[in-house]
Coordinates of C-alpha atoms in Angstrom, one line a residue:
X270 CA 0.0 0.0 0.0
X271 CA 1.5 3.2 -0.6
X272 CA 1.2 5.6 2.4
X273 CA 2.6 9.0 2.2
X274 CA 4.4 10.9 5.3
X275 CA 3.3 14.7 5.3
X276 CA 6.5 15.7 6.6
X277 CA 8.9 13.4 4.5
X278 CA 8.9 15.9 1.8
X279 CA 8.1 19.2 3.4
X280 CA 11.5 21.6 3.4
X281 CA 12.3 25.1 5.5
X282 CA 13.6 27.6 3.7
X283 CA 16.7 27.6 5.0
X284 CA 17.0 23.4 3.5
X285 CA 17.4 25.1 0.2
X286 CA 21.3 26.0 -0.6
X287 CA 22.4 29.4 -1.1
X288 CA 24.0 28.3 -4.4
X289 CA 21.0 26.4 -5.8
X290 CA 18.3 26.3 -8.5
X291 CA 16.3 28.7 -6.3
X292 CA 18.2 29.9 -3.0
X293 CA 16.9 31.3 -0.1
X294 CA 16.0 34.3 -2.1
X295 CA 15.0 33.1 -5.2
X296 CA 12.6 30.8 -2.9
X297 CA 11.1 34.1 -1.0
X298 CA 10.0 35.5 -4.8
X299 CA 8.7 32.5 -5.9
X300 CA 6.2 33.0 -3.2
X301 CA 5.8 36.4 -4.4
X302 CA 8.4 38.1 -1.8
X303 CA 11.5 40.0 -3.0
X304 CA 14.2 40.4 -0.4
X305 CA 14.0 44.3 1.3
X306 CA 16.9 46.4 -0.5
X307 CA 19.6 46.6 2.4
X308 CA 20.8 50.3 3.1
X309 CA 23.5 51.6 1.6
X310 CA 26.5 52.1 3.5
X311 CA 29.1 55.2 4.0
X312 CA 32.6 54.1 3.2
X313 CA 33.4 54.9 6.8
X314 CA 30.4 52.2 7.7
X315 CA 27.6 54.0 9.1
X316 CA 24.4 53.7 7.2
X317 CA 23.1 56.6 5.2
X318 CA 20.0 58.0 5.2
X319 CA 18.4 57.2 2.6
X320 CA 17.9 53.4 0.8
X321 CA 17.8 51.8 -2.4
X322 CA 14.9 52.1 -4.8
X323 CA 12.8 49.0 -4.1
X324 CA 12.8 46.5 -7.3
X325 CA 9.4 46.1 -8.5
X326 CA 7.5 43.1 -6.5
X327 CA 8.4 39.9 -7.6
X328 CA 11.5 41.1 -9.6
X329 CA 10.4 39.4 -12.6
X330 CA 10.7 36.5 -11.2
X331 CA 7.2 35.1 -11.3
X332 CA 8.1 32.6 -14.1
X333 CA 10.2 31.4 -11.3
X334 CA 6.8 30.3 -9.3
X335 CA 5.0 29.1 -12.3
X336 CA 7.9 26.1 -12.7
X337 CA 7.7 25.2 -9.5
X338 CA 3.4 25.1 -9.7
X339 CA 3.7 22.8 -13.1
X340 CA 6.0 20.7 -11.7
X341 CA 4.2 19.9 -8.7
X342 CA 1.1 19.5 -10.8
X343 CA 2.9 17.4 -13.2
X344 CA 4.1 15.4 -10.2
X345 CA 1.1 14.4 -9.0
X346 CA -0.6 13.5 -12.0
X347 CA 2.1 10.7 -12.1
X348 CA 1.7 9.4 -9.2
X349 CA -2.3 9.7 -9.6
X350 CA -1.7 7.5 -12.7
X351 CA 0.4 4.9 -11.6
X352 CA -1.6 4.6 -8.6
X353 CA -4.7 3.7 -10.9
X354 CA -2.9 1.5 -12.7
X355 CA -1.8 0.0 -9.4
X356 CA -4.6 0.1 -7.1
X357 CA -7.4 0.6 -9.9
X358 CA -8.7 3.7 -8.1
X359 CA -7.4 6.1 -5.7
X360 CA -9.4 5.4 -3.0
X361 CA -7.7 2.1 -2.8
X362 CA -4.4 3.8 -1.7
X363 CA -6.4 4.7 1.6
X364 CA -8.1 1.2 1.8
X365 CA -6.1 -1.6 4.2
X366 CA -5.5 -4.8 2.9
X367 CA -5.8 -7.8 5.2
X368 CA -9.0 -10.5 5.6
X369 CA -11.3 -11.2 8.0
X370 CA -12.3 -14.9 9.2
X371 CA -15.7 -15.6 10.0
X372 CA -17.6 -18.9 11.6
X373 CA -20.7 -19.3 14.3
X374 CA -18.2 -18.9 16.5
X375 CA -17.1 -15.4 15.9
X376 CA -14.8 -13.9 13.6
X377 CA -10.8 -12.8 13.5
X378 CA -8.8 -10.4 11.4
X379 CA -5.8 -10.9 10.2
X380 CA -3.2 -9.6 7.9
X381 CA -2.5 -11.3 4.4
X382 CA 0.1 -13.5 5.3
X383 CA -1.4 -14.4 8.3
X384 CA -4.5 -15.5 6.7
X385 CA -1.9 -17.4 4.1
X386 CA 0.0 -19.1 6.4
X387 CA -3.0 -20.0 8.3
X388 CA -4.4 -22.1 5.4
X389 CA -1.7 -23.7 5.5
X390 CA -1.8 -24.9 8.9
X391 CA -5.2 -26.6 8.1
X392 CA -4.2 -27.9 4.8
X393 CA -1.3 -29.7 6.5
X394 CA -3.7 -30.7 9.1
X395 CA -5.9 -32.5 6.7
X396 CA -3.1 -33.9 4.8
X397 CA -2.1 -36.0 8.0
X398 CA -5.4 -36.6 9.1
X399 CA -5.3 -35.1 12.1
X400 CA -8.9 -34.3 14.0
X401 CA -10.0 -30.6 13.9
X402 CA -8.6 -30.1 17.5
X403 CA -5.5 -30.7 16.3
X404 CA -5.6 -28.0 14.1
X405 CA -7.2 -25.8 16.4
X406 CA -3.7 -26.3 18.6
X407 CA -1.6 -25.8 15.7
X408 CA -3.5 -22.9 15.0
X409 CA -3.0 -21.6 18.2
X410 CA 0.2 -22.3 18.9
X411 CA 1.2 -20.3 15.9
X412 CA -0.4 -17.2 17.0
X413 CA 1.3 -17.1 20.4
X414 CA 5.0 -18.4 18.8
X415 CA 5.0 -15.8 15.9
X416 CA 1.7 -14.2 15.3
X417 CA 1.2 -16.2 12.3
X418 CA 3.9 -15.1 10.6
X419 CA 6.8 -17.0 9.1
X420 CA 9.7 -15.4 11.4
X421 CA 13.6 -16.4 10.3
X422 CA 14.8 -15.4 14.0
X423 CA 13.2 -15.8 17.5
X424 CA 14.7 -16.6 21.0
X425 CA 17.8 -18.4 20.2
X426 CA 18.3 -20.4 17.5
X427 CA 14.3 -20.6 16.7
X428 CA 12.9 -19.9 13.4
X429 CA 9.5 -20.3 11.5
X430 CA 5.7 -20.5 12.1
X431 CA 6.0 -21.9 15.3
X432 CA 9.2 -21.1 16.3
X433 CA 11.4 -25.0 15.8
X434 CA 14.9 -25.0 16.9
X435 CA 17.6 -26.3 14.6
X436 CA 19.2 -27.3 17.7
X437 CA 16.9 -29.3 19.0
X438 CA 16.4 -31.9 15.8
X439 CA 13.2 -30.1 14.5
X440 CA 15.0 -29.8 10.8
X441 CA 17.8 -27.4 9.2
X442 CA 17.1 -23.8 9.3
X443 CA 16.2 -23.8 5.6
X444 CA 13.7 -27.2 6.3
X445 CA 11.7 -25.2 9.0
X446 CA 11.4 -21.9 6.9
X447 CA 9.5 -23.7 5.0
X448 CA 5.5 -23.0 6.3
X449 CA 4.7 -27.1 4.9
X450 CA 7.3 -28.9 6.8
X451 CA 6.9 -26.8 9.6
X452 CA 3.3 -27.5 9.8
X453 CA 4.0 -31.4 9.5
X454 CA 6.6 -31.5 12.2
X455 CA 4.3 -30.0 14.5
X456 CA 1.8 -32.1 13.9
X457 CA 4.6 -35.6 14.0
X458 CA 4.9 -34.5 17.5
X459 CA 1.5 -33.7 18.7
X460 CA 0.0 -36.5 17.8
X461 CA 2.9 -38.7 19.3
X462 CA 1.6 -37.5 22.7
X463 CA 0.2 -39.7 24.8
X464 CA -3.3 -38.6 25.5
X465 CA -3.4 -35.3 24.1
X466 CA -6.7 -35.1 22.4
X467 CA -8.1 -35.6 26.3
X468 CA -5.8 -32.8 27.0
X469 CA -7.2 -28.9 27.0
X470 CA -6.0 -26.9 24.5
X471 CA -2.8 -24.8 26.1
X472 CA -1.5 -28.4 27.5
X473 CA -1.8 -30.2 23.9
X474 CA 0.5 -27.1 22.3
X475 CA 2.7 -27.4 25.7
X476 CA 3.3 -30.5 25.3
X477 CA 4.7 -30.2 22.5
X478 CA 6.3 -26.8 22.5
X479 CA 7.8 -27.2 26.1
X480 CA 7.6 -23.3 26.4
X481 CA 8.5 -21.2 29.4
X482 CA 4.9 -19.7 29.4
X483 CA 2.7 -22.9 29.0
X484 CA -0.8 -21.0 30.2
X485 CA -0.2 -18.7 27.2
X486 CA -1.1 -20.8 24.3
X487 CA -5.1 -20.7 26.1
X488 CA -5.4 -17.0 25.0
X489 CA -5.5 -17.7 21.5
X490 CA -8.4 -20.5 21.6
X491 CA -10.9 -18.9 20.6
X492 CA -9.4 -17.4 17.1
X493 CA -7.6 -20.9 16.5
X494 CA -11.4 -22.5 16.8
X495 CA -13.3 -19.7 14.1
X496 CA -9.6 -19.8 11.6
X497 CA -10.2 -24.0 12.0
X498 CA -13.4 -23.9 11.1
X499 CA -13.2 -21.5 8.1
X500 CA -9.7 -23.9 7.0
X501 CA -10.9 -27.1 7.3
X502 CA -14.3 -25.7 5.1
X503 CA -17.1 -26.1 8.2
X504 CA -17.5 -22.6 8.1
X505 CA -19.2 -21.8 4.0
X506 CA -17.7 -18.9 2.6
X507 CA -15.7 -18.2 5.6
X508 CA -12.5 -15.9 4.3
X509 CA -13.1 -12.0 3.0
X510 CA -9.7 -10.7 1.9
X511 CA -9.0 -7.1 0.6
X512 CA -5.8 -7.9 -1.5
X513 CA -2.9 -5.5 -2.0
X514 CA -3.2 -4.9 -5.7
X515 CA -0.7 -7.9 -6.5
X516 CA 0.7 -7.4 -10.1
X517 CA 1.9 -11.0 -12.0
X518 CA 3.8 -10.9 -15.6
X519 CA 2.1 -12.1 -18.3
X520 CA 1.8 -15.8 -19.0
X521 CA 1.0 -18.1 -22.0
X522 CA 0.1 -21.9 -21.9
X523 CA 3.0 -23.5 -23.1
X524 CA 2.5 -26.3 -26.3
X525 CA 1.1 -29.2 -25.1
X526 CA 0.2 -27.9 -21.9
X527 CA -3.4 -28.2 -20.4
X528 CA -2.8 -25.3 -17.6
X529 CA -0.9 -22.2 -17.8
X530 CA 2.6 -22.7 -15.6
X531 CA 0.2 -19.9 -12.6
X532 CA -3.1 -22.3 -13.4
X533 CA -0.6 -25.3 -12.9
X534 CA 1.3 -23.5 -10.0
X535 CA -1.9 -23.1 -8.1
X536 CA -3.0 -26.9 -8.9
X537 CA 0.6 -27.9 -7.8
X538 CA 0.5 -26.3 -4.4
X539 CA -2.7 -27.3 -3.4
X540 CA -1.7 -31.1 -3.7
X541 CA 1.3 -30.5 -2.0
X542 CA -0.3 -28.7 0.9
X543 CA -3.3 -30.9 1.2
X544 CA -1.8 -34.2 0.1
X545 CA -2.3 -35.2 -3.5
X546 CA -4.5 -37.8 -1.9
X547 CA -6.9 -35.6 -0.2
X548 CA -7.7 -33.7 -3.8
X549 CA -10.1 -35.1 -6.8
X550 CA -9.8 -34.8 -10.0
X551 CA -9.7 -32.2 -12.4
X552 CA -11.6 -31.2 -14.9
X553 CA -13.5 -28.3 -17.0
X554 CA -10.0 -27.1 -18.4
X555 CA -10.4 -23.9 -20.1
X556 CA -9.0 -23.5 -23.4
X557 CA -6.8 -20.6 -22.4
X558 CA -5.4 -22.7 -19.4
X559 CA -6.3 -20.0 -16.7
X560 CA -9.0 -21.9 -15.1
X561 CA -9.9 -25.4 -13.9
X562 CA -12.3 -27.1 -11.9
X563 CA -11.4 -29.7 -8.5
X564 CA -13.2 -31.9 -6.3
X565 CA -13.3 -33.5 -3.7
X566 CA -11.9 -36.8 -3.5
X567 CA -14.5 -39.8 -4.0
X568 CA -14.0 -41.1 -1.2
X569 CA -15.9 -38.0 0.9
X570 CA -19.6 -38.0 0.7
X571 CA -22.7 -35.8 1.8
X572 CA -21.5 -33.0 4.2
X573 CA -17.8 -34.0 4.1
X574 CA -17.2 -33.7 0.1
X575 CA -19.0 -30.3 1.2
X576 CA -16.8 -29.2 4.0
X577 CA -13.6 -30.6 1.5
X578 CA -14.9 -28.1 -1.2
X579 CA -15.0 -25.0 1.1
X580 CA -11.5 -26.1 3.0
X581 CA -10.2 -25.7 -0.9
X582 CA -12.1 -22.3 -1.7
X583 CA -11.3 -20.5 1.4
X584 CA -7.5 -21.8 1.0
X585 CA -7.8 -20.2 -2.9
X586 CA -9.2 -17.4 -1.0
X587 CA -6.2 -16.7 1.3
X588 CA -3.3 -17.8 -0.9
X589 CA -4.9 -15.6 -4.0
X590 CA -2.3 -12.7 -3.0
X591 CA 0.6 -14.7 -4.0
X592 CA -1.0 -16.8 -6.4
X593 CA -2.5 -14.9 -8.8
X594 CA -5.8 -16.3 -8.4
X595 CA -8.7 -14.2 -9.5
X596 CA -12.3 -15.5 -9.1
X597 CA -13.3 -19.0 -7.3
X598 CA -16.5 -20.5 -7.1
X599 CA -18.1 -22.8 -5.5
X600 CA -21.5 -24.2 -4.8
X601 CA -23.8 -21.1 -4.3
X602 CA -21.1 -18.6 -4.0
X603 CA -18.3 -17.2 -5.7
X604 CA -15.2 -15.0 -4.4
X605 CA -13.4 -11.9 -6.6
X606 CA -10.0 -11.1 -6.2
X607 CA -11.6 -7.2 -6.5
X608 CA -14.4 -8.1 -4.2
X609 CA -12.4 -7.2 -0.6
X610 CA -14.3 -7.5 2.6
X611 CA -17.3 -8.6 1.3
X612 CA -15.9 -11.5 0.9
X613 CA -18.3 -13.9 -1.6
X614 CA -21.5 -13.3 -3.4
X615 CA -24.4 -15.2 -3.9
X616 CA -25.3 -16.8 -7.1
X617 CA -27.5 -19.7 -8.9
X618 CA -26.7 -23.0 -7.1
X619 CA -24.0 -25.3 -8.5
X620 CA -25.5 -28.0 -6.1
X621 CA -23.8 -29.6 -2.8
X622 CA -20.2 -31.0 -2.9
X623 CA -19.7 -30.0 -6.7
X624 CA -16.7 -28.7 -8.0
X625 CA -14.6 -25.8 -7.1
X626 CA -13.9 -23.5 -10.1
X627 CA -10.7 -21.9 -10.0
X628 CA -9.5 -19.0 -12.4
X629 CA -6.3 -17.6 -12.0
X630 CA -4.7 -13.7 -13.7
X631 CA -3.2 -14.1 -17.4
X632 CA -0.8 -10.9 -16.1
X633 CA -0.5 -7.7 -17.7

């Protein structure tokens, strides 16, 4: 977002050098002030009594003023027009991007890489079949480790979403970076605890996180249950996100290719983050490449084909930033990358558990 400092550019009169474009004085006419004529002085030093003939106001220097008005003016039409090309209005500049998460059980802003790394989470969740509670303490043990955000430093030697030591066999630096492996490592460990789906929340992620502040991973339940739900698809049409105005090159499906390499991107990452077992077929190719449709797998019926479907449309929802994704639709609502906090809009019924259409930017 661009967000402009009144005082970064604002300059005294005395920031201008002496021996510049302008000077001190030639800065005073451009306002419309000439100097005052100094009195003359004896050649003994004393002032005389009478003073220079004052130079007519402005001392022609009024072209001086009208420069500096056009290239202001010329200035911000600029920026005005790159920030319509960027934003696709100005009000944009002034709007903040981030998403909101919403379920029965409340809702919970976040920023855009939180709601992306988020997503994640769940996905990774599903991928090793672990129970929505487990998610729920991944979820929160993220928020309290690094706010949701992928850190590469923390409190000795820990890194990443949820803050893994190097040191302590949790993977190489580089390994834990990565929000996936993270995410699966957590979950390797949780569920290797003895009993901890009888445990309450904050003991589950202490149990695994042996943290000096064990009671602190309970302030976070409640947003770890509403991002769960809208992750693992219980909560419809979960995720609003006003994106940042993300700008992608322009891309052509290659010969012999079904999906564009950002179509095929997007198709790649969600098997890799879900499990390419936990994702159905595709089908409904466009003939440009940009766009696709995915299901659930067959072996999910009745509300849990359903759930799947949302669990894939508010993940396309949250990773469309850094995707490139532009519209998603899904049973009877579909999403806009332009759409921002109000998040998706109603429209004719595809039907329960159908397919997830996914459309992704051809760049500019």
């Amino acid at each position: 977002m661009l967000r402009v400092a009144p005082s970064r550019y604002a300059l005294a009169v005395s920031d201008w050098p002496g021996s510049g474009w302008l000077g001190s004085r030639g800065l005073m006419a451009a306002v419309g002030r000439a100097p005052e004529s100094r009195r003359r002085t004896t050649d003994t030093g004393r002032f005389a009594t009478g003073s220079a003939p004052r130079a007519p106001r402005g001392n022609g220097r009024w072209w001086i003023a009208l420069v500096v008005v056009l290239i202001v003016a010329g200035t911000l039409t600029g920026v005005g027009i790159w920030a319509v090309n960027k934003f696709g209005s100005l009000s944009n500049i002034f709007t903040a991007s981030g998403c909101t998460a919403s379920s029965t059980a409340g809702s919970v802003s976040l920023d855009l890489e939180q709601a992306q790394n988020a997503s994640t989470i769940a996905a990774v969740g599903i991928q090793q079949g672990v129970p929505v509670f487990g998610i729920e303490v991944a979820e929160a043990t993220a928020m309290q480790e690094s706010k949701l955000h992928n850190l590469g430093y923390g409190d000795r030697d820990s890194v990443g979403l949820f803050q893994q030591r190097p040191s302590q066999g949790w993977g190489t630096t580089t390994q834990i970076m990565d929000p996936v492996y993270s995410s699966t490592r957590f979950y390797q460990a949780l569920v290797n605890v003895s009993g901890w789906q009888s445990m309450t929340l904050t003991q589950a992620a202490q149990a695994v996180q042996k943290s000096g502040a064990p009671d602190a991973y309970a302030a976070h339940q409640a947003d770890a249950t509403v991002v769960a739900a809208v992750f693992t698809g219980t909560a419809a049409a979960g995720l609003g996100c006003t994106l940042d105005s993300p700008t992608f090159a322009a891309q052509s499906k290659s010969s012999g290719a079904l999906l564009n390499a950002r179509a095929q991107s997007v198709l790649n990452t969600l098997r890799n983050q879900f499990g390419a077992a936990n994702v159905g077929p595709v089908s409904s190719i466009s003939s440009d490449g940009l766009s696709f449709d995915v299901s659930a797998p067959s072996s999910l019926s009745g509300a849990d084909a359903t759930d799947r479907g949302w669990a894939y449309a508010n993940w396309l929802a949250a990773q469309a930033e850094i995707t490139g994704i532009t519209h998603v639709q899904y049973a009877d609502r579909s999403w806009s990358s332009t759409a921002g906090a109000t998040g998706w809009a109603t429209i004719s019924p595809t039907g329960a558990g159908a397919t997830v259409h996914v459309t992704v930017t051809a760049g500019t």
